[in-house]
Coordinates of C-alpha atoms and ligand atoms in Angstrom, one line a residue:
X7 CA 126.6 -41.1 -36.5
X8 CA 123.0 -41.7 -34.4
X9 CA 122.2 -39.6 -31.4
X10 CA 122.6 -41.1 -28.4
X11 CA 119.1 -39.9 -27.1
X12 CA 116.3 -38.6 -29.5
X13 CA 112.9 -37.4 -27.2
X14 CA 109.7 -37.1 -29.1
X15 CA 107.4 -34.1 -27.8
X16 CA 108.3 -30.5 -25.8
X17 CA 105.3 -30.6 -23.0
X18 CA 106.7 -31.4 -19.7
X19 CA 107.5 -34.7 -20.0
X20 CA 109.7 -33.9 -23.0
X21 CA 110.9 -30.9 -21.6
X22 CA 112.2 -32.1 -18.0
X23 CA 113.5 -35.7 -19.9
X24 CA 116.0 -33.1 -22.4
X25 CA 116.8 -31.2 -19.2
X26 CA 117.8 -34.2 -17.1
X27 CA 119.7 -36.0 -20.5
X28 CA 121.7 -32.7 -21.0
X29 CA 123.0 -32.6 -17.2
X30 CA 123.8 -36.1 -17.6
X31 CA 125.8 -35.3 -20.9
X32 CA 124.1 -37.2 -23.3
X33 CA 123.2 -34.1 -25.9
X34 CA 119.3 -35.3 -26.3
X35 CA 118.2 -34.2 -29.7
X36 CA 114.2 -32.9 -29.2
X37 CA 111.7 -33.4 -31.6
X38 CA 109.3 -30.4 -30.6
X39 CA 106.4 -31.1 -32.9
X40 CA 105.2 -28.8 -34.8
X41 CA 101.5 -30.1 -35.8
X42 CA 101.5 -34.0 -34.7
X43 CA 100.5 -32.8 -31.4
X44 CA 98.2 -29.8 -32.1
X45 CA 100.6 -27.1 -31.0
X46 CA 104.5 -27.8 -29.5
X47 CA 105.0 -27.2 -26.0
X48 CA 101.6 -29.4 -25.7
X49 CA 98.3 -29.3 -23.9
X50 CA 100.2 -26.5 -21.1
X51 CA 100.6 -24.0 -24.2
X52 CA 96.7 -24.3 -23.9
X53 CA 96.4 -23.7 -20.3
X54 CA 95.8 -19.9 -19.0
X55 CA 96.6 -20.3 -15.2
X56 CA 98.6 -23.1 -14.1
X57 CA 97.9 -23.1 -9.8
X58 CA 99.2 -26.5 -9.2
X59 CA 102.7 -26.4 -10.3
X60 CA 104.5 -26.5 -7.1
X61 CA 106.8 -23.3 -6.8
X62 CA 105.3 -20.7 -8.2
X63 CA 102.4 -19.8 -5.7
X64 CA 101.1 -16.9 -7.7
X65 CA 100.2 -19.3 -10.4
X66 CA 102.0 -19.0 -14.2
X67 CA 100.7 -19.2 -17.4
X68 CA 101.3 -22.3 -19.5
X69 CA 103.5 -20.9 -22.1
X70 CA 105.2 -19.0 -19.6
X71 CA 106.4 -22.3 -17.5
X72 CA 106.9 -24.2 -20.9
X73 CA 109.0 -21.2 -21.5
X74 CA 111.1 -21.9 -19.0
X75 CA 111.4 -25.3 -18.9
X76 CA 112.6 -25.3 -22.6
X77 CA 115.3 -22.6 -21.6
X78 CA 116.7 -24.2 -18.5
X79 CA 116.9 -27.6 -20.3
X80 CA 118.3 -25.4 -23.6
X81 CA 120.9 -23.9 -21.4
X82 CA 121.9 -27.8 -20.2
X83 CA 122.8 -28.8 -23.8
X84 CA 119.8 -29.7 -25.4
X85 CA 119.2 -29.5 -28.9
X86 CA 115.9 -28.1 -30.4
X87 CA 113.7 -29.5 -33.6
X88 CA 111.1 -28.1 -34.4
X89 CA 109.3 -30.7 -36.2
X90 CA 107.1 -33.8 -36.1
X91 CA 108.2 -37.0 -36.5
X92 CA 106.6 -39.0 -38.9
X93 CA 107.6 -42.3 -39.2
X94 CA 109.7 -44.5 -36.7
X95 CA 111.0 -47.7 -37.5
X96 CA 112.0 -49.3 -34.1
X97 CA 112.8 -53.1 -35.5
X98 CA 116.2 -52.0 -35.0
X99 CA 119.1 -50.3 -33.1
X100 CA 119.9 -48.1 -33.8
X101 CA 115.9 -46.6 -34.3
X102 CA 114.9 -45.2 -37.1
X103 CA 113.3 -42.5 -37.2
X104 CA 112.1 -39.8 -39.9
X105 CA 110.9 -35.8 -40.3
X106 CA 110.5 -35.0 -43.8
X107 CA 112.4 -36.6 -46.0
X108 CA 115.6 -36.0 -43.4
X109 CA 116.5 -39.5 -41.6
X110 CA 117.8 -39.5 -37.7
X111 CA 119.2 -42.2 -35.9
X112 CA 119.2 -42.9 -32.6
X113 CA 120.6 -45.5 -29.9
X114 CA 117.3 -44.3 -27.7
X115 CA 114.1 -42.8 -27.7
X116 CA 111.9 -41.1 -25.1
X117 CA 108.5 -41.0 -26.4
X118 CA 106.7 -37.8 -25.1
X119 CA 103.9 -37.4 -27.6
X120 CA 101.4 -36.4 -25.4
X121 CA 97.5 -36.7 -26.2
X122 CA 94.9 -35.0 -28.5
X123 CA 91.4 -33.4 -27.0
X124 CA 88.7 -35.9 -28.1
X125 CA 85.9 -34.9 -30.9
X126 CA 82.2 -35.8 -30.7
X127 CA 82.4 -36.5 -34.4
X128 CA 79.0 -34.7 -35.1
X129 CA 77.1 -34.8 -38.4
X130 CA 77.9 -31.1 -39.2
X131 CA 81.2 -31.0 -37.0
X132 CA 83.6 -30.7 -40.4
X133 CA 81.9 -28.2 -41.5
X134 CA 81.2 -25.6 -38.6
X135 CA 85.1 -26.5 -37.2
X136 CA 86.5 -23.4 -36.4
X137 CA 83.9 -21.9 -37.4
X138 CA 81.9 -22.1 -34.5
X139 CA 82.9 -25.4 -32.9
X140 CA 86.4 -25.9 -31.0
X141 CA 88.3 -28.2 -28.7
X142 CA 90.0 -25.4 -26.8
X143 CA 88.3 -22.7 -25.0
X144 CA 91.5 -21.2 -23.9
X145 CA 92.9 -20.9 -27.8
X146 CA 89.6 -19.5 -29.1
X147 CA 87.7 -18.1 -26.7
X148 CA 88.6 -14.9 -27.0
X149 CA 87.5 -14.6 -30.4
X150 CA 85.3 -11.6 -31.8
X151 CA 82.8 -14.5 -32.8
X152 CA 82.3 -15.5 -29.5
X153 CA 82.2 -12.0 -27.7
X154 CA 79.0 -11.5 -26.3
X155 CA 77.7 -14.8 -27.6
X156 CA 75.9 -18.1 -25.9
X157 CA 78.5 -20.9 -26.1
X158 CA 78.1 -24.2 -25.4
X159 CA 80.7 -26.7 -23.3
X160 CA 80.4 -30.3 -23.6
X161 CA 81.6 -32.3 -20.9
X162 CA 81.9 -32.7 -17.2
X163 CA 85.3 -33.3 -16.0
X164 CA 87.9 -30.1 -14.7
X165 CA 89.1 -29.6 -18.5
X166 CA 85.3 -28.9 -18.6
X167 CA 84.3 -26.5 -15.4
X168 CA 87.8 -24.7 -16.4
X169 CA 86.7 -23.8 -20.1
X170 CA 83.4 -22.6 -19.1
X171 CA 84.3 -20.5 -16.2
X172 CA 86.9 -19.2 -18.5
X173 CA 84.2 -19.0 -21.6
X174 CA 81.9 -16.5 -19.0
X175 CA 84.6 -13.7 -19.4
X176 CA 84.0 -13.4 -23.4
X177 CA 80.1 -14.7 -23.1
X178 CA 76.7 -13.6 -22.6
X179 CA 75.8 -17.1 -21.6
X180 CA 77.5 -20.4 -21.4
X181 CA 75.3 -23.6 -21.7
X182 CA 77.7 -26.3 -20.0
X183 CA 76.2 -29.9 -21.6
X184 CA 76.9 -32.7 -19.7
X185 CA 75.9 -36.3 -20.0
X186 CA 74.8 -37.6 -16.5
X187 CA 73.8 -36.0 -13.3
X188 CA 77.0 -35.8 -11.7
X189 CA 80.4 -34.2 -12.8
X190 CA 83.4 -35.9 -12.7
X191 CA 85.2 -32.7 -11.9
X192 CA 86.8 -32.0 -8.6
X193 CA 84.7 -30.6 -5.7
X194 CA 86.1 -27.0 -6.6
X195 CA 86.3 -26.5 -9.7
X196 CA 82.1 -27.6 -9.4
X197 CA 81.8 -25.3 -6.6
X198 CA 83.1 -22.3 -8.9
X199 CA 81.0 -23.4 -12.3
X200 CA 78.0 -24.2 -10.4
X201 CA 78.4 -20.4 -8.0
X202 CA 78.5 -18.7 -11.4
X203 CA 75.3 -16.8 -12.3
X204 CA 76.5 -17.0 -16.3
X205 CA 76.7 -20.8 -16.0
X206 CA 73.2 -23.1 -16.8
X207 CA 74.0 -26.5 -16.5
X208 CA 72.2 -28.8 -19.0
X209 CA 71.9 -32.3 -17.3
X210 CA 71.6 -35.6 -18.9
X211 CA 72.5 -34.4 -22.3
X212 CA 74.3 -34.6 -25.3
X213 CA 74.8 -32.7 -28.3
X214 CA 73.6 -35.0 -31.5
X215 CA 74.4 -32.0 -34.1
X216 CA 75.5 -28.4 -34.7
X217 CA 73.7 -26.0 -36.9
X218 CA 74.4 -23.2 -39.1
X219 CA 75.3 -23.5 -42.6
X220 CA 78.6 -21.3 -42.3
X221 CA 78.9 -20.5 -39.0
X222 CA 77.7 -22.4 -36.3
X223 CA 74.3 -21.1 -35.2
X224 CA 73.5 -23.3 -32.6
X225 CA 73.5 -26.8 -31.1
X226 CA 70.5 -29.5 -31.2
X227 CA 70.7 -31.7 -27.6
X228 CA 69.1 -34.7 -26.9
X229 CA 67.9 -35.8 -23.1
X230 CA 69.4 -39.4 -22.5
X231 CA 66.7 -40.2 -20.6
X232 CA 63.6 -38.9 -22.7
X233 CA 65.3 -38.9 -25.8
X234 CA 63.8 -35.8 -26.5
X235 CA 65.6 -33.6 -28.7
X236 CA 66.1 -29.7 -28.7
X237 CA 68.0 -26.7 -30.2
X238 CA 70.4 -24.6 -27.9
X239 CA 71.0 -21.2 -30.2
X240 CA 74.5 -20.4 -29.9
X241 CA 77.4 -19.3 -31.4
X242 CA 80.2 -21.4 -30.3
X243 CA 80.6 -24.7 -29.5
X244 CA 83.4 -26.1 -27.0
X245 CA 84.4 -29.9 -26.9
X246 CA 85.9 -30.5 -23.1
X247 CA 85.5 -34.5 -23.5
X248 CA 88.5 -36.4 -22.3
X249 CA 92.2 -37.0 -24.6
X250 CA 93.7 -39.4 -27.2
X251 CA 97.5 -40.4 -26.7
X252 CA 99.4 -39.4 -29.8
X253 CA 100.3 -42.9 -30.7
X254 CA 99.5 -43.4 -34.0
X255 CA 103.2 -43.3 -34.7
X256 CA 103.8 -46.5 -32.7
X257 CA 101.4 -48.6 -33.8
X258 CA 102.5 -52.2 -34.0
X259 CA 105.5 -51.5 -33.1
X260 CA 105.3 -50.9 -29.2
X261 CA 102.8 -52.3 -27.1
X262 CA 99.7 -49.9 -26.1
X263 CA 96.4 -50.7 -24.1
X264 CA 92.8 -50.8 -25.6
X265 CA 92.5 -47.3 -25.4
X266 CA 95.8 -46.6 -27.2
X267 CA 98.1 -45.3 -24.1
X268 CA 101.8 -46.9 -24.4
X269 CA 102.2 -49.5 -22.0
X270 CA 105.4 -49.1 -19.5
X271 CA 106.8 -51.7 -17.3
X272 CA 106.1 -52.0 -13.9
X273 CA 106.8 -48.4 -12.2
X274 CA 109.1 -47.5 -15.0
X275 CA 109.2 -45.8 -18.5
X276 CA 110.7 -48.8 -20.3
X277 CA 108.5 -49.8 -23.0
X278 CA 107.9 -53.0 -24.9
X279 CA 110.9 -52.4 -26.7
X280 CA 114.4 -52.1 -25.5
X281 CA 115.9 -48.8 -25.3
X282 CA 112.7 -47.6 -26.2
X283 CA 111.1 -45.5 -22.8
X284 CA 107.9 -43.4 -22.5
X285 CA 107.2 -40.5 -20.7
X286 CA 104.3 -38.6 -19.6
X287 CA 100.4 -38.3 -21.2
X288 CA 101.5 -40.6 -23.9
X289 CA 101.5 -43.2 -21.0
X290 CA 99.4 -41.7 -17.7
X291 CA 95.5 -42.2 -18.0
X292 CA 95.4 -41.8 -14.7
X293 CA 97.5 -38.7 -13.1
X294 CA 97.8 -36.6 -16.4
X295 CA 99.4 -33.3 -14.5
X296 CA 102.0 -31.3 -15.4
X297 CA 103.8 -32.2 -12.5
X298 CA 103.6 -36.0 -12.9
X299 CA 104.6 -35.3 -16.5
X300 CA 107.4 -33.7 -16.0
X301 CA 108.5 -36.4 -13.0
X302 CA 107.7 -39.6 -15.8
X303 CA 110.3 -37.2 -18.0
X304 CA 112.8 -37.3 -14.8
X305 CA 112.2 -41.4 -14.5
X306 CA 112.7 -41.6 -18.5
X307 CA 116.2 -39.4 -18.8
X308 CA 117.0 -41.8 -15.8
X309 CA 116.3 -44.8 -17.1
X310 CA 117.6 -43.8 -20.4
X311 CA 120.9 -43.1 -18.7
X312 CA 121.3 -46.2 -17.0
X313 CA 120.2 -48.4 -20.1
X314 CA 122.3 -46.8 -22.0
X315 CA 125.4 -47.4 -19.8
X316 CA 124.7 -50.6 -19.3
X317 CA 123.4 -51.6 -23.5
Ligands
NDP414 P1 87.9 -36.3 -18.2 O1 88.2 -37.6 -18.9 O2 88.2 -36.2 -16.7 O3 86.4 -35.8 -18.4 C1 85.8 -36.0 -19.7 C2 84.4 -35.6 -19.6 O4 83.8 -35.6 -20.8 C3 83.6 -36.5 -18.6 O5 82.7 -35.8 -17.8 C4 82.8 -37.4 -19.6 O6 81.6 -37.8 -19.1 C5 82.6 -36.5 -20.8 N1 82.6 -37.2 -22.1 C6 83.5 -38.1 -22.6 N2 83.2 -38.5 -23.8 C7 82.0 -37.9 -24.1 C8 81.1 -38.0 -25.1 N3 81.4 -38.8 -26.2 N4 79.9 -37.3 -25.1 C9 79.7 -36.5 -24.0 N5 80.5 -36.4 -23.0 C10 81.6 -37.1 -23.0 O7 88.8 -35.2 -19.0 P2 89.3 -33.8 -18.7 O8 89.9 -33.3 -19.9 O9 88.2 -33.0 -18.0 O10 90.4 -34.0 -17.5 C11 91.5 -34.9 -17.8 C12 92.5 -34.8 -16.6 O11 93.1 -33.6 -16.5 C13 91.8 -35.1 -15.3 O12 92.6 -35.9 -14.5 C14 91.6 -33.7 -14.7 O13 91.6 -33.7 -13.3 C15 92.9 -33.0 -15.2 N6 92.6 -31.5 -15.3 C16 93.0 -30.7 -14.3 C17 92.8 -29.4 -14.3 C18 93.3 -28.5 -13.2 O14 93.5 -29.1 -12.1 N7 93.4 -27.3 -13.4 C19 92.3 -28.7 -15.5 C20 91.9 -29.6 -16.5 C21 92.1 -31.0 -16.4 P3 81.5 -38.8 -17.9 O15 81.8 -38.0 -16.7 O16 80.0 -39.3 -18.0 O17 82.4 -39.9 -18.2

């Protein structure tokens, strides 16, 4: 027998689309992911402080509201995976889809995958990864390598000014690297990287290597407009450079944009394929909150519903 509803993905796209399918009795099946994603419960379970989630006015901590979310839609009759998917086959209805050897059908699919933090792809970066250079100040920071260290953050958008203010409470010095004159980064979050005496700003640069034989030991910069290069001793290295939609999955088989982000129609979540909807970062370049996650989840278990009363 296929499920009715299968949702790829437990951020809070996935999350609020099993709690919305449950209420609506369809019994969603959820795929949390276990390392497609980097970690299930995505990008939130990365995220200290959440102060823009309406409702909670003291702030939560990510884990603590994916926490939550995953118990009130649990407690609606969802059902809990906790595995990647790793091959689809969405040709046919029912979908196809497969974790492990184990194969799940299912008469409709909300895609919730989420994206992936971005890596500069530096000559040395295999090497000195995790040993030195990370995508996730929030995971790592905290470190004993990093205690009392000079890191450096690459980047200049909020994901950015957040991991180096947060970097300054483990640090003796963080070097934030960014590649023009201007962040991209809201007016605040500047305000509060640039009003921190622990914060130097490196202008009009970008990293072209880390060094260090087994741990990273520090990180060679070139000016963009000199070309001039120069070596930053450090001791950690943290990418803060933009996402990647987990869409590998789909490829050729649902339409995506140049960049790789699922294509939905007009202002819904249907995708190129019928039955098919998408929900969340997976298909938001633009917004790529929380809260509009979790409201593309509420359009998706909606439009789920209806297309499946009416298929
Ligand atoms: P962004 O895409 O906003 O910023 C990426 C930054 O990395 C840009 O400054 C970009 O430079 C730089 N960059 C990209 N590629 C490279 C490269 N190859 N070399 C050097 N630098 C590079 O991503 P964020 O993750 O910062 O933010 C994503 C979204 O999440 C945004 O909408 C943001 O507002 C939101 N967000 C909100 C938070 C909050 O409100 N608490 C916290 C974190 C994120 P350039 O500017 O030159 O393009």
């Amino acid at each position: 027998m296929s499920e009715r509803v299968v949702i790829i993905g437990s951020g809070p796209a996935g999350l609020t689309a099993a709690l919305y399918a449950a209420r609506a009795g369809l019994e969603p099946l959820v795929f949390e992911g276990f390392m497609a994603g980097g970690v299930a419960g995505g990008q939130l379970m990365t995220t200290t402080e959440v102060e823009n989630f309406p409702g909670f006015p003291d702030g939560i901590t990510g884990p603590e509201l994916v926490g939550r979310m995953r118990a009130q839609s649990e407690k609606c009759g969802a059902r809990f995976r906790p595995e990647d998917v790793d091959r689809a086959d969405l040709s046919a209805r029912p979908f196809a889809l497969w974790a492990g050897d184990e194969k799940v059908e299912a008469q409709s699919l909300i895609i919730a995958t989420g994206a992936t933090a971005k890596r500069l792809s530096l000559p040395s970066e295999e090497r000195l990864w995790n040993r030195g250079i990370s995508a996730c100040a929030v995971c790592d920071g905290a470190l004993p390598i990093f205690r009392g260290k000079v890191l450096v953050v690459v980047g200049g958008g909020d994901t950015a000014m957040e991991e180096a203010t947060y970097l300054t409470h483990f640090a003796s010095k963080v070097v934030l690297v960014h590649r023009r004159r201007e962040f991209r980064a809201s007016k605040a979050m500047q305000a509060r990287v640039l009003s921190n005496p622990k914060i130097e700003v490196r202008w009009n640069a970008v990293p072209v290597d880390a060094l260090g034989e087994k741990v990273l030991e520090g990180v060679r910069v070139r000016d963009v407009a000199s070309g001039a290069e120069s070596d930053i001793p450090a001791s950690g290295l943290f990418y803060a450079i933009g996402h990647t939609p987990n869409t590998a999955l789909f490829a050729g088989q649902l339409e995506r944009d140049e960049t790789g982000y699922l294509v939905t129609r007009g202002r819904s979540t249907h995708t190129s394929v019928e039955g098919v909807f998408a929900a969340g970062d997976v298909q938001d370049r633009v917004y790529r909150q929380a809260v509009t996650a979790a409201g593309s989840g509420c359009m998706a278990a909606l439009d789920c519903e209806r297309w499946l009363a009416g298929a």
